[in-house]
mmCIF file of C-alpha atoms in Angstrom:
data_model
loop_
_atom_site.group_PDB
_atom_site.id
_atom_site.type_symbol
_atom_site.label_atom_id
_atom_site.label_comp_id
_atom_site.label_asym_id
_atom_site.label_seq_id
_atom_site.Cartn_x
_atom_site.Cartn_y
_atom_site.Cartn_z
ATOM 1 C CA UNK A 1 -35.632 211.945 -76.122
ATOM 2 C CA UNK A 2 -35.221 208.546 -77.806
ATOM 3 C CA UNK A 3 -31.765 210.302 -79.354
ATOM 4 C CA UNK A 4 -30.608 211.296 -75.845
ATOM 5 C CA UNK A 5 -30.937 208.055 -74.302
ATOM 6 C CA UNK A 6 -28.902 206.360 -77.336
ATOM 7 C CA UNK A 7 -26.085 208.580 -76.310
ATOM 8 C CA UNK A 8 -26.325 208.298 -72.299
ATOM 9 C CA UNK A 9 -26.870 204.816 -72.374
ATOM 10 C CA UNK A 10 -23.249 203.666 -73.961
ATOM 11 C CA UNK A 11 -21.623 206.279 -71.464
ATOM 12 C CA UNK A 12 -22.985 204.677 -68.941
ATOM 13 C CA UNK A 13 -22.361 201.469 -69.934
ATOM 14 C CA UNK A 14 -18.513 202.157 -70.743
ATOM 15 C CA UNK A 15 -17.858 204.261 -67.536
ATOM 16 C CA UNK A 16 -19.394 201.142 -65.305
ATOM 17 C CA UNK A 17 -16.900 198.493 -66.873
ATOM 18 C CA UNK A 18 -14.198 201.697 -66.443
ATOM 19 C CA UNK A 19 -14.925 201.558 -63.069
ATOM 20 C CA UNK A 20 -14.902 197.812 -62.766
ATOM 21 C CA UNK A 21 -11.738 197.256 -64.395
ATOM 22 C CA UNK A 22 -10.066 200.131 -62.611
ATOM 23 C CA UNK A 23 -6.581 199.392 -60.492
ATOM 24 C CA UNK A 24 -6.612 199.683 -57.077
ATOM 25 C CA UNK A 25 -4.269 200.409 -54.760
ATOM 26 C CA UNK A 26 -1.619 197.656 -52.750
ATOM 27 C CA UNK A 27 -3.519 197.641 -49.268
ATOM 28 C CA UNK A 28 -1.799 199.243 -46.501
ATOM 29 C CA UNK A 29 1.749 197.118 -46.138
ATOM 30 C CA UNK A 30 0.582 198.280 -42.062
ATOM 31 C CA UNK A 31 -1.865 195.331 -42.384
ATOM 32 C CA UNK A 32 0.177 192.556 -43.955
ATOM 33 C CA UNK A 33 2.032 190.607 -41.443
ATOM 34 C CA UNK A 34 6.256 190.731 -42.049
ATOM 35 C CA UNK A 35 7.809 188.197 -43.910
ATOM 36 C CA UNK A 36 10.046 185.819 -41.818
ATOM 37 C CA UNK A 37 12.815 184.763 -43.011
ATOM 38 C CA UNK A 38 15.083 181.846 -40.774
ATOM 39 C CA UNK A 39 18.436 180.995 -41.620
ATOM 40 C CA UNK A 40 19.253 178.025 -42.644
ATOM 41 C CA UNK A 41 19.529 175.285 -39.974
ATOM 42 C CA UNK A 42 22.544 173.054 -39.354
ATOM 43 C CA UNK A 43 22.148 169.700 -40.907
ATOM 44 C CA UNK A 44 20.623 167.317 -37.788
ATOM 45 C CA UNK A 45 22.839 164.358 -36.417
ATOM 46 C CA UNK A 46 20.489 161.731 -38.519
ATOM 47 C CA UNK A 47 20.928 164.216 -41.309
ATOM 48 C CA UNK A 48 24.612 163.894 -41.067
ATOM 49 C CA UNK A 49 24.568 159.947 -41.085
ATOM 50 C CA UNK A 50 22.521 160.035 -43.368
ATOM 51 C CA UNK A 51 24.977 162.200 -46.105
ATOM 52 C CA UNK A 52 27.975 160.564 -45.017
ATOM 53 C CA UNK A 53 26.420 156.857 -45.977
ATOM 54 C CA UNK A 54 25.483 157.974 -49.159
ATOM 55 C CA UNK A 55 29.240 159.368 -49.822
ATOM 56 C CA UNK A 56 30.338 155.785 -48.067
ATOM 57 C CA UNK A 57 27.723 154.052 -50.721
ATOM 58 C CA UNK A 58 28.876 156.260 -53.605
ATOM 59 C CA UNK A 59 32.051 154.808 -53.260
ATOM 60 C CA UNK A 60 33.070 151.725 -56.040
ATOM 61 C CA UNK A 61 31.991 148.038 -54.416
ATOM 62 C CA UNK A 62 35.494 147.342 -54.209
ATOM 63 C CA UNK A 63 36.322 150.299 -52.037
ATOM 64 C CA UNK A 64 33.376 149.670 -49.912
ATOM 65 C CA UNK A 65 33.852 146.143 -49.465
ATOM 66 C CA UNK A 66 38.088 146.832 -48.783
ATOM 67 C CA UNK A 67 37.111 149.380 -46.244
ATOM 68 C CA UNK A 68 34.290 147.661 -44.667
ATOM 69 C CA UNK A 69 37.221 144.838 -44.183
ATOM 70 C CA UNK A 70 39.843 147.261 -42.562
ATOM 71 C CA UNK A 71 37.241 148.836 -40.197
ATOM 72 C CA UNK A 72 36.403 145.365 -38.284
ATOM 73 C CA UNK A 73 38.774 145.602 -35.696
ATOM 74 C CA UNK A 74 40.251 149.496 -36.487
ATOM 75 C CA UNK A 75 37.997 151.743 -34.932
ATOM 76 C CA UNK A 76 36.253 151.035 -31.934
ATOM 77 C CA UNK A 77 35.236 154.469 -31.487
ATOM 78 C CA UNK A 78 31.290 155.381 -31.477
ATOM 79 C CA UNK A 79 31.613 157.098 -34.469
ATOM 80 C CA UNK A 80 33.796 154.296 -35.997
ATOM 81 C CA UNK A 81 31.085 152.002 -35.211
ATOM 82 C CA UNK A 82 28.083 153.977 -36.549
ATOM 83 C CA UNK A 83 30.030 154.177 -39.765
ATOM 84 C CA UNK A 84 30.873 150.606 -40.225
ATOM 85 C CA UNK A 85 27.093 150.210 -40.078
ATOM 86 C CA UNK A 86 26.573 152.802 -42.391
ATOM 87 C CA UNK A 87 29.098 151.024 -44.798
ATOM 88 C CA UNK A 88 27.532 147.504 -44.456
ATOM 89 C CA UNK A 89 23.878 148.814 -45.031
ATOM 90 C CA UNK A 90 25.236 150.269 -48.587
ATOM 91 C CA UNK A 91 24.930 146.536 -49.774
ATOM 92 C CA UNK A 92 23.130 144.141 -47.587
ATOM 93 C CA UNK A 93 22.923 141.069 -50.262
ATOM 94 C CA UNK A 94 26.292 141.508 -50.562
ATOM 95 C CA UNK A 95 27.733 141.719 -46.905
ATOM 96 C CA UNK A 96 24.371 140.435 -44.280
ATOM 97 C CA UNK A 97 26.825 139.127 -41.575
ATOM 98 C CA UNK A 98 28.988 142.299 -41.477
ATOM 99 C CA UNK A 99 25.704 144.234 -41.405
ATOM 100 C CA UNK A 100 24.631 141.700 -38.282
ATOM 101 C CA UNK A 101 28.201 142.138 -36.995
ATOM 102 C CA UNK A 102 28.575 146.055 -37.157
ATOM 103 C CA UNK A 103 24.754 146.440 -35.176
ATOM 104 C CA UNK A 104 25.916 143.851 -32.399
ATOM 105 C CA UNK A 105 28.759 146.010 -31.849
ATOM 106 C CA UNK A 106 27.011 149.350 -30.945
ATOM 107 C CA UNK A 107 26.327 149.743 -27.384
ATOM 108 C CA UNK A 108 22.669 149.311 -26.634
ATOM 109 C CA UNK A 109 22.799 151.112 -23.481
ATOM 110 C CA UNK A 110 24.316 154.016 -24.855
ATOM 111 C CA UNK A 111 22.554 156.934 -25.485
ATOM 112 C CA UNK A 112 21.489 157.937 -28.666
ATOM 113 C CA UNK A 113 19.094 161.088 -29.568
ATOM 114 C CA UNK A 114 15.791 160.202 -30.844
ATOM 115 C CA UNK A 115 16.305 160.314 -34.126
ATOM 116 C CA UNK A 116 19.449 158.078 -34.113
ATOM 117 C CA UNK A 117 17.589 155.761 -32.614
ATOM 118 C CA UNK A 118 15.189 155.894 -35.099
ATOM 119 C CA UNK A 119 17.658 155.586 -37.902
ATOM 120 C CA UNK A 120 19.671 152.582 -36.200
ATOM 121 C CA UNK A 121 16.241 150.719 -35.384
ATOM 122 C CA UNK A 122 14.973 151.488 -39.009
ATOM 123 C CA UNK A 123 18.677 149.613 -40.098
ATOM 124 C CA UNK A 124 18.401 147.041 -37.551
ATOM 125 C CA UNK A 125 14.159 145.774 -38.756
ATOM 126 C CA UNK A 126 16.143 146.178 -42.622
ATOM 127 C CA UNK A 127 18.705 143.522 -41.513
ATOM 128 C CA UNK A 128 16.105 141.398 -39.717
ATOM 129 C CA UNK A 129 14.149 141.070 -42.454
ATOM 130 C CA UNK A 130 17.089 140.397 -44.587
ATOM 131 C CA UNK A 131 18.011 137.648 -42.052
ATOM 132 C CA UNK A 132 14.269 136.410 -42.477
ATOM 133 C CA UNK A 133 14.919 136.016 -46.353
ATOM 134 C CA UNK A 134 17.951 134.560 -46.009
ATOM 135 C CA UNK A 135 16.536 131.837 -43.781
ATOM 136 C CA UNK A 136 13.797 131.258 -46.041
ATOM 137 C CA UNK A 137 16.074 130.677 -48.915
ATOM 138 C CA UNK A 138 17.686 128.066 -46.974
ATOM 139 C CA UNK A 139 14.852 125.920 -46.701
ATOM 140 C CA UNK A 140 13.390 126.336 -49.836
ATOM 141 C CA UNK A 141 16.848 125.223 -51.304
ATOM 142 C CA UNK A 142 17.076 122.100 -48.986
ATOM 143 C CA UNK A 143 13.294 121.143 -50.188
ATOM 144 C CA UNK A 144 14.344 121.856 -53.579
ATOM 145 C CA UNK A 145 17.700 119.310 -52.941
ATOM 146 C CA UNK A 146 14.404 116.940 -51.360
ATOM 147 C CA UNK A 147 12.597 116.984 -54.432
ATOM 148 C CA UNK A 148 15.501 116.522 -56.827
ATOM 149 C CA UNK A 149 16.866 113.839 -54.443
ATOM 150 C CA UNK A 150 13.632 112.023 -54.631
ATOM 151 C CA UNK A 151 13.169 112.230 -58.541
ATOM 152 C CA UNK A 152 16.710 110.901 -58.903
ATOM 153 C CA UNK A 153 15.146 107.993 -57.327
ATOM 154 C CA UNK A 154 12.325 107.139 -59.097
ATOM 155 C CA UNK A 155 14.684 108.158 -62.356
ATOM 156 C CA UNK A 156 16.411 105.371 -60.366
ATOM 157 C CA UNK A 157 13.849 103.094 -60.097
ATOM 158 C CA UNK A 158 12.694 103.215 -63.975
ATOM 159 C CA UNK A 159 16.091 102.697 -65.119
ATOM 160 C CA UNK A 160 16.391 99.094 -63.244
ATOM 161 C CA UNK A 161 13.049 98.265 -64.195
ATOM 162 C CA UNK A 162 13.599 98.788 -67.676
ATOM 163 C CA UNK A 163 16.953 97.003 -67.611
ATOM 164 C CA UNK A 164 15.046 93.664 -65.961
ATOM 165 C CA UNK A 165 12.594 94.225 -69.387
ATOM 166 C CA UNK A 166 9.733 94.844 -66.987
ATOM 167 C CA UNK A 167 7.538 97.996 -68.070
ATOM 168 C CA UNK A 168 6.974 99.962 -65.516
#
């Protein structure tokens, strides 16, 4: 008995992990929902912008800066207008009152989809803040001409005092 259970007892135990590591079939391809596939969406307006400032701000700073120059008064065209701003944005320390310029010109009544409006606002709030930093830097350079104007005078002031032999 004790013989017949050694044998039965591995059999078991090897057809169970069989049977637990046994493949099973796909399930029904019925029950799996179809796989959509969309074609590929045309680029958006903003999307567009957006591609042809990075080719305008790919270009050399010379190029930029020439043809920022030559569009001023050239193209008065919508178009023409968005990409001036485009071209200004590419480097705002270097050209802030082109940037200013190029947003004043754009009509603010016109109408503009959503998302251009989003991308013109989001340019506009960039040269703002610019503005904001550039105003700052004025006044901390006219206290810093202050404070060097006042220590010339007390340098000044030593100087004569020393010269009349009084220690100051």
């Amino acid at each position: 008995m004790m013989k017949g259970l050694s044998i039965i007892l591995p059999l078991t135990l090897a057809s169970m992990l069989l049977t637990g590591c046994a493949i099973f079939p796909e399930p029904n391809s019925a029950e799996q929902p179809p796989v959509v596939v969309l074609a590929p969406q045309p680029p958006s307006e903003v999307e567009q912008w957006l591609l042809t400032r990075q080719r305008l701000c790919n270009l050399p700073a010379v190029e930029q800066r020439a043809q920022l120059l030559a569009r001023v008064s050239a193209d008065v065209s919508r178009e023409g207008k968005i990409e001036r701003v485009l071209l200004a944005s590419c480097q705002p320390d270097q050209t802030p009152g082109l940037l200013r310029e190029a947003l004043s010109s754009l009509d603010p009544k016109a109408e503009w989809s959503p998302g251009m409006r989003a991308l013109l606002a989001m340019i506009n709030d960039h040269a703002r803040s610019y503005r904001i930093l550039e105003d700052k830097n004025l006044q901390l350079a006219s206290q810093l001409e202050t404070t060097i104007k006042g220590i010339r005078e007390i340098e000044t002031d030593m100087n004569s005092l020393q010269g009349n032999g009084t220690a100051p």
